Amino acid sequence: MQSDNPTAAILVIGDEILSGRTREGNAHHLAERLTDAGIDLREVRIVADDHDQIVAAIRALDGSLGGTCDYLFTSGGIGPTHDDITADAVAAAHGVGIEINEEAKALMVERWTRLGVEVTGNRLRMARIPLGASLILNEVSAAPGFSIGHTHVMAGVPQVFTAMVDWLLPRLPAGRRVTSASVEVLRPESAVADDLGALAAEWPDLSMGSYPFHRPEGFGTNLVIRGLDAERVAAAMDALRERLSL
Amino acid sequence: MQSDNPTAAILVIGDEILSGRTREGNAHHLAERLTDAGIDLREVRIVADDHDQIVAAIRALDGSLGGTCDYLFTSGGIGPTHDDITADAVAAAHGVGIEINEEAKALMVERWTRLGVEVTGNRLRMARIPLGASLILNEVSAAPGFSIGHTHVMAGVPQVFTAMVDWLLPRLPAGRRVTSASVEVLRPESAVADDLGALAAEWPDLSMGSYPFHRPEGFGTNLVIRGLDAERVAAAMDALRERLSL
């Protein structure tokens, strides 16, 4: 599928995902949101709470640093504890310093004062933001995320991550929304492969995928056609149904 | 946490994951299995059905090709359709040819003949295996996965992926199993950060993580201690409970 839509990557940071202890959900949520916004998600990486791994991934994926994508969204590792090293790694990857951000500090102190929570040094650790970054606000937690270069740094707690995505996405240039049409057949993928391949060759501007499944009633396949032109997607789906006698 | 356990990466291949259409579950399943086997999962990548992206990821992650990990497990893209390009990309990454594997073909023809399924060209596409690879068998589907270099290529359909993992993992050298202990506190992460950081400095051979959550009753934190020595993990958890007056 040809597209000049912006491209994106997601970087998830956290030992707890890699150990299998926590099932990752933020990337799945953001993947759906990006599709709706016409932003083409190209890659997801999950790495450990490891400075060098995080720095290498940011450099590989942030287009402003020579990486592959127009947007890089990160999830996790910006809390108050010793293993929250994302902000420092982002600063290192972008070659800037990091210090307490007065705007972030003011937001957090205001919220904590209202809630009667003590302002401590480790809480203020969450106000350490790379120099030159702008803040990503949210309604759930006082601690903000931040944007620098093409990197947008968000929290790992799902409710906070989602709130940050809600705040950030409408502020980013989006693309043309991709339209998709799908049909499910109770036939194995190999029984529809020839027809789908022939159709894909006839409609080179569209993307055609087949997603096999296995259920008690047998092997089946979801067939999906995606493209920027809704009328062509619909016409190709009609042609597919005719080929498969659906 | 110091460890000389083998390291692993998972590469998930599929547009349907990146579009948010399908929620990935194979990496989560394998992450748990690797933890049980004492294999240290270092990275997960999800890429599109794109030849260059798959080749680049295999070269970056397969230790036999100069990549970062002792094992690379892949999921997806080995079906019979035009968008199933994983086997060709793996062959290219490893610099070998690809052709119909007679052992794989015999397995598939035997199963299909028994089930009365017609043997067609696109079905036999699943028997195309890189030269020099060995097969990964499974009880669910006749089509095998395969291993070449440090790369182990498996199906994306969850029931087939899981069956291939069941067959493969007991055949790989494993490591020392990591023991973990955890405790949940209904306190925000910032209220336990100092204690956890001090403890982590005292027990450098252990890994200590804090995983915040947000529920109707408020912010809370899961505290997890992991290590190879079960007695030291238990002793450190006792010390943590004492510090936090639990």
XYZ file of C-alpha atoms in Angstrom:
492
model
C 0.000 0.000 0.000
C 1.508 3.324 -1.062
C 1.105 6.096 1.493
C 2.808 9.310 2.404
C 1.269 9.198 5.864
C 3.607 9.891 8.779
C 5.318 6.810 10.215
C 5.654 5.874 13.879
C 7.372 3.482 16.248
C 6.525 2.553 19.817
C 9.210 1.787 22.403
C 7.992 0.000 25.540
C 10.437 0.035 28.455
C 10.165 -2.423 31.330
C 11.654 -5.606 32.765
C 8.180 -6.625 33.960
C 6.981 -7.036 30.365
C 10.011 -9.086 29.314
C 9.697 -11.415 32.313
C 6.099 -12.151 31.291
C 4.883 -10.816 34.633
C 2.835 -8.013 33.059
C 1.023 -8.278 29.759
C 1.700 -5.218 27.629
C -1.401 -3.318 26.552
C -0.257 0.243 25.866
C 1.246 -0.533 22.461
C -1.949 -2.284 21.379
C -4.051 0.703 22.486
C -1.807 3.213 20.727
C -1.659 1.034 17.573
C -5.436 1.347 17.220
C -5.327 5.098 17.876
C -2.571 5.634 15.289
C -4.507 3.688 12.641
C -7.505 5.955 13.307
C -5.261 9.022 12.973
C -3.757 7.930 9.649
C -0.305 7.415 11.191
C 1.493 4.312 9.929
C 2.935 2.281 12.835
C 6.075 0.603 11.503
C 7.624 -1.051 14.536
C 7.192 -1.824 18.226
C 10.144 -2.590 20.472
C 10.088 -3.775 24.053
C 13.379 -3.386 25.917
C 14.593 -3.810 29.503
C 15.188 -1.041 32.049
C 18.702 -0.771 30.615
C 20.277 2.576 29.729
C 22.248 1.415 26.698
C 19.333 -0.544 25.221
C 16.976 2.426 25.567
C 19.482 4.871 24.048
C 20.190 2.547 21.100
C 16.470 2.035 20.407
C 15.725 5.795 20.488
C 18.546 6.501 18.054
C 17.356 3.716 15.734
C 13.729 4.853 15.702
C 13.632 8.692 16.080
C 13.838 10.307 12.631
C 15.324 13.502 14.087
C 18.335 11.407 15.184
C 18.704 9.573 11.860
C 16.264 6.831 12.887
C 13.489 5.295 10.840
C 10.270 7.040 11.939
C 8.509 10.408 12.006
C 7.213 9.785 15.519
C 8.581 7.709 18.376
C 6.272 7.086 21.320
C 7.660 5.567 24.516
C 5.844 3.909 27.411
C 7.248 3.263 30.876
C 10.171 4.043 33.122
C 9.337 7.632 34.123
C 8.276 7.034 37.717
C 10.040 8.045 40.943
C 12.166 4.948 41.655
C 15.794 3.985 41.028
C 14.818 1.751 38.073
C 12.994 4.574 36.259
C 15.760 5.602 33.891
C 13.866 6.553 30.747
C 14.203 10.349 31.107
C 17.976 10.121 31.534
C 18.283 7.739 28.580
C 16.173 10.038 26.364
C 18.365 13.015 27.343
C 21.492 10.997 26.505
C 20.084 9.830 23.168
C 19.258 13.427 22.231
C 22.590 14.738 23.544
C 21.097 17.185 26.057
C 21.265 17.644 29.808
C 18.470 16.902 32.267
C 17.314 18.863 35.296
C 14.224 19.722 37.339
C 11.723 21.392 34.990
C 10.066 24.284 36.850
C 6.778 23.982 34.947
C 6.558 20.270 35.726
C 7.534 20.861 39.342
C 4.862 23.537 39.757
C 2.185 21.205 38.345
C 3.166 18.426 40.699
C 3.551 20.577 43.820
C 0.166 22.197 43.157
C -1.557 18.799 42.878
C 0.222 17.287 45.867
C -0.457 20.303 48.068
C -4.142 20.064 47.205
C -4.167 16.328 48.038
C -2.091 16.750 51.206
C 0.751 14.614 49.838
C 4.238 15.401 51.090
C 6.651 16.823 48.503
C 9.792 14.678 48.727
C 12.991 14.424 46.751
C 12.104 11.169 45.052
C 8.653 12.482 44.104
C 10.311 15.509 42.505
C 12.517 13.084 40.550
C 9.517 12.848 38.201
C 9.996 16.564 37.347
C 13.463 15.863 35.908
C 12.983 16.526 32.188
C 15.554 16.765 29.360
C 16.496 20.357 28.512
C 14.492 21.735 25.602
C 11.612 19.246 25.987
C 7.962 20.340 26.110
C 5.496 18.741 28.512
C 2.749 16.173 27.799
C -0.058 16.819 30.274
C -2.750 14.455 31.501
C -5.737 14.478 33.833
C -4.875 11.382 35.864
C -1.423 12.017 37.294
C 0.313 15.303 38.071
C 3.593 13.992 36.652
C 3.829 14.966 32.981
C 5.361 13.184 30.019
C 7.453 15.139 27.561
C 8.365 15.563 23.883
C 11.854 16.158 22.481
C 12.927 15.788 18.867
C 10.526 13.227 17.430
C 10.382 11.335 20.754
C 7.227 11.491 22.897
C 7.777 10.039 26.376
C 4.774 8.730 28.310
C 4.041 6.787 31.486
C 3.648 3.000 31.667
C 0.601 2.921 33.988
C -2.189 2.266 31.458
C -4.633 4.900 32.755
C -1.918 7.570 32.683
C -0.554 6.433 29.312
C -4.027 6.560 27.764
C -4.669 10.031 29.196
C -1.360 11.272 27.779
C -2.202 9.806 24.346
C -5.580 11.591 24.533
C -3.785 14.878 25.171
C -0.966 14.398 22.652
C -2.468 12.847 19.516
C -4.785 15.723 18.532
C -1.747 18.025 18.686
C 0.300 16.016 16.148
C -0.047 16.321 12.361
C -1.942 13.213 11.243
C -2.333 11.507 7.890
C -5.122 10.233 5.680
C -7.122 7.646 7.474
C -6.744 4.112 6.189
C -10.001 2.320 5.364
C -10.257 -1.417 5.822
C -12.785 -4.084 4.899
C -12.678 -7.656 6.102
C -14.448 -10.943 5.655
C -14.103 -14.167 7.628
C -14.220 -17.550 5.893
C -14.207 -20.988 7.510
C -11.572 -22.260 5.059
C -7.884 -22.779 5.737
C -5.582 -19.996 4.561
C -4.126 -22.278 1.866
C -7.603 -22.607 0.265
C -7.861 -18.844 -0.328
C -4.195 -17.996 -0.929
C -4.278 -18.153 -4.747
C -7.329 -15.911 -5.054
C -5.985 -13.357 -2.608
C -2.565 -13.296 -4.267
C -4.094 -12.782 -7.716
C -6.290 -9.981 -6.413
C -3.365 -8.289 -4.647
C -1.489 -8.213 -7.954
C -4.494 -6.552 -9.640
C -4.882 -3.839 -6.969
C -1.301 -2.753 -6.181
C -2.397 0.406 -4.318
C -4.198 -1.713 -1.680
C -2.831 -3.933 1.070
C -4.336 -7.422 1.340
C -3.693 -9.652 4.312
C -4.908 -13.028 5.487
C -5.004 -13.919 9.155
C -5.548 -17.592 9.882
C -7.282 -18.808 13.034
C -7.937 -22.172 14.605
C -11.196 -22.784 16.450
C -13.071 -25.913 17.547
C -14.994 -25.889 14.244
C -11.755 -25.925 12.251
C -9.206 -23.712 10.538
C -10.463 -20.395 9.160
C -9.095 -17.159 7.767
C -9.812 -13.468 8.126
C -9.209 -11.632 4.869
C -8.522 -7.917 5.165
C -8.154 -5.263 2.483
C -6.744 -1.868 3.463
C -6.152 1.327 1.538
C -6.458 5.108 1.501
C -9.292 5.151 -1.069
C -12.487 3.840 0.522
C -14.232 3.279 -2.807
C -11.406 1.149 -4.141
C -11.286 -0.867 -0.904
C -15.023 -1.574 -1.255
C -14.691 -2.489 -4.937
C -11.788 -4.851 -4.230
C -13.776 -6.511 -1.444
C -16.653 -7.071 -3.900
C -14.192 -8.664 -6.326
C -12.811 -10.879 -3.556
C -16.278 -12.046 -2.533
C -17.067 -12.896 -6.141
C -13.836 -14.883 -6.541
C -14.560 -16.845 -3.367
C -18.284 -17.268 -4.188
C -19.289 -15.635 -0.906
C 21.066 -8.847 38.501
C 24.163 -10.705 37.360
C 23.450 -13.812 35.325
C 25.209 -15.949 32.756
C 21.899 -17.376 31.596
C 21.338 -17.508 27.835
C 19.711 -14.410 26.344
C 16.805 -14.286 23.910
C 14.850 -11.963 21.650
C 11.405 -12.396 20.106
C 10.563 -11.049 16.657
C 6.845 -10.827 15.860
C 6.014 -10.352 12.181
C 2.647 -9.044 11.031
C 0.853 -5.951 9.755
C -2.255 -7.022 11.665
C -0.497 -6.442 15.001
C 0.822 -3.009 13.993
C -2.606 -1.867 12.775
C -4.051 -2.725 16.193
C -6.417 -5.209 14.544
C -4.987 -8.208 16.390
C -3.682 -8.108 19.940
C -0.347 -9.888 20.175
C -0.251 -12.734 22.665
C 2.526 -15.061 21.505
C 5.354 -12.887 22.860
C 3.664 -12.702 26.254
C 3.225 -16.498 26.329
C 6.834 -17.147 25.341
C 8.120 -14.514 27.797
C 6.611 -16.511 30.669
C 7.976 -19.778 29.302
C 11.491 -18.334 28.914
C 11.469 -17.011 32.483
C 10.550 -20.518 33.684
C 13.405 -21.962 31.598
C 16.027 -19.550 32.980
C 16.437 -17.840 29.604
C 16.780 -14.049 29.851
C 14.448 -12.300 27.359
C 16.204 -9.065 26.383
C 14.020 -7.603 23.640
C 10.798 -8.004 21.692
C 10.328 -6.447 18.256
C 7.162 -6.291 16.193
C 7.684 -5.449 12.526
C 5.541 -5.336 9.379
C 5.347 -7.978 6.633
C 8.302 -6.197 5.033
C 11.338 -8.077 3.730
C 13.964 -5.451 4.591
C 12.590 -4.853 8.084
C 12.560 -8.583 8.866
C 16.099 -9.128 7.527
C 17.445 -6.144 9.500
C 15.805 -7.334 12.714
C 17.166 -10.895 12.348
C 20.691 -9.596 11.784
C 20.410 -7.274 14.791
C 19.122 -9.978 17.153
C 20.642 -13.356 16.095
C 23.969 -13.858 17.852
C 25.225 -16.195 15.100
C 24.982 -13.217 12.697
C 26.668 -10.737 15.053
C 23.393 -9.805 16.741
C 22.699 -9.367 20.436
C 21.105 -12.619 21.617
C 21.784 -16.344 22.075
C 18.294 -17.229 20.817
C 15.959 -15.458 18.433
C 12.369 -16.708 18.274
C 10.074 -15.476 15.520
C 6.277 -15.597 15.274
C 4.207 -15.153 12.126
C 4.442 -14.922 8.364
C 5.036 -18.607 7.502
C 1.623 -19.413 6.007
C 0.694 -20.145 2.390
C -0.217 -16.660 1.116
C 1.619 -13.955 -0.843
C 2.190 -11.856 2.300
C 3.900 -14.738 4.152
C 7.499 -13.746 3.513
C 9.242 -14.745 6.739
C 10.972 -17.898 5.392
C 12.489 -15.989 2.441
C 13.614 -13.145 4.736
C 15.218 -15.613 7.183
C 17.057 -17.308 4.295
C 18.284 -13.912 3.056
C 19.406 -12.839 6.543
C 21.374 -16.072 6.939
C 22.750 -15.886 3.381
C 21.370 -19.255 2.238
C 18.963 -20.411 -0.456
C 15.445 -21.673 0.079
C 13.613 -24.588 -1.536
C 10.992 -27.243 -0.874
C 12.201 -29.318 2.097
C 11.426 -32.991 1.404
C 10.985 -33.876 5.073
C 8.507 -31.010 5.550
C 6.698 -31.878 2.328
C 6.326 -35.520 3.374
C 4.866 -34.493 6.746
C 2.342 -32.194 5.112
C 1.330 -34.554 2.289
C 0.872 -37.410 4.766
C -1.441 -35.272 6.960
C -3.405 -33.818 4.054
C -3.892 -37.205 2.409
C -5.244 -38.564 5.683
C -7.658 -35.597 5.987
C -8.664 -35.705 2.317
C -7.254 -32.202 1.670
C -6.001 -31.501 -1.846
C -2.233 -30.946 -2.190
C -1.836 -27.659 -4.086
C 1.097 -25.451 -5.008
C 0.293 -22.732 -2.511
C -0.160 -25.279 0.279
C 3.281 -26.701 -0.546
C 4.646 -23.153 -0.260
C 4.708 -23.874 3.487
C 7.321 -26.597 2.853
C 9.787 -24.014 1.488
C 12.514 -23.961 4.141
C 15.963 -22.289 4.124
C 18.768 -24.686 3.195
C 20.496 -26.162 6.237
C 17.574 -25.519 8.595
C 16.149 -28.217 10.876
C 12.412 -28.588 11.434
C 10.303 -27.574 14.445
C 7.416 -30.023 14.673
C 4.024 -29.591 16.328
C 0.850 -31.561 16.938
C -1.658 -28.985 15.662
C -0.606 -28.186 12.099
C 1.293 -30.314 9.613
C 3.333 -27.298 8.483
C 6.552 -27.196 10.526
C 8.595 -24.286 11.796
C 12.375 -24.398 11.472
C 15.666 -23.472 13.157
C 18.725 -21.999 11.427
C 21.683 -20.352 13.135
C 20.271 -19.000 16.398
C 16.907 -18.207 14.751
C 13.849 -20.349 15.541
C 10.938 -19.643 13.195
C 7.401 -20.408 14.361
C 3.817 -19.825 13.224
C 1.688 -16.846 14.269
C -1.569 -18.735 14.912
C -1.504 -18.954 18.733
C -2.415 -22.661 19.007
C 0.302 -23.601 16.528
C 2.869 -21.217 18.039
C 2.261 -22.647 21.504
C 2.573 -26.234 20.215
C 5.879 -25.366 18.508
C 7.192 -23.755 21.721
C 6.199 -26.935 23.602
C 8.242 -29.005 21.150
C 11.233 -26.667 20.910
C 11.973 -25.355 24.408
C 12.858 -28.704 26.060
C 15.412 -29.220 23.245
C 17.308 -25.967 23.947
C 19.973 -25.540 26.642
C 18.325 -23.549 29.437
C 19.708 -21.524 32.312
C 19.273 -21.218 36.044
C 15.727 -20.376 36.902
C 15.156 -16.903 38.307
C 13.250 -16.756 41.595
C 10.998 -13.818 42.325
C 9.117 -12.532 45.360
C 6.577 -9.742 45.287
C 4.430 -7.672 47.615
C 1.646 -5.233 46.795
C 1.212 -2.012 48.780
C -1.586 0.536 48.456
C 0.883 3.411 48.474
C 2.028 5.471 45.496
C 5.351 4.487 43.999
C 6.930 7.724 45.230
C 6.175 6.727 48.847
C 8.265 3.541 48.591
C 10.963 4.700 46.157
C 13.580 5.687 48.765
C 13.327 2.399 50.655
C 13.480 0.294 47.501
C 16.428 2.247 46.110
C 18.374 1.891 49.367
C 17.672 -1.838 49.467
C 18.699 -2.288 45.824
C 22.057 -0.676 46.631
C 22.534 -3.126 49.532
C 21.724 -6.248 47.426
C 23.505 -5.631 44.106
C 23.115 -9.256 42.942
C 19.312 -8.935 42.986
C 16.981 -7.035 40.695
C 14.345 -4.854 42.372
C 11.461 -3.352 40.467
C 8.386 -1.329 41.336
C 5.266 -1.460 39.166
C 2.710 1.228 39.915
C -1.002 0.698 39.374
C -4.086 2.855 39.561
C -7.338 1.412 40.828
C -10.573 2.920 42.141
C -9.174 2.757 45.683
C -6.117 4.791 44.664
C -2.535 4.521 43.495
C -0.602 1.430 44.550
C 2.642 -0.340 43.758
C 3.799 -3.906 43.209
C 7.315 -4.420 44.504
C 9.232 -7.314 42.969
C 12.623 -8.780 43.884
C 14.238 -11.209 41.453
C 17.448 -13.205 41.573
C 19.130 -16.535 40.980
C 19.581 -17.333 44.686
C 16.173 -18.091 46.215
C 17.422 -17.687 49.797
C 18.797 -14.226 49.131
C 15.566 -13.211 47.376
C 13.583 -14.311 50.435
C 15.960 -12.525 52.824
C 15.789 -9.300 50.809
C 11.984 -9.476 50.780
C 12.032 -9.825 54.604
C 14.258 -6.740 54.768
C 11.902 -4.832 52.470
C 8.849 -5.731 54.561
C 10.638 -4.564 57.687
C 11.599 -1.245 56.074
C 8.021 -0.656 54.949
C 6.515 -1.880 58.259
C 4.418 -4.513 56.465
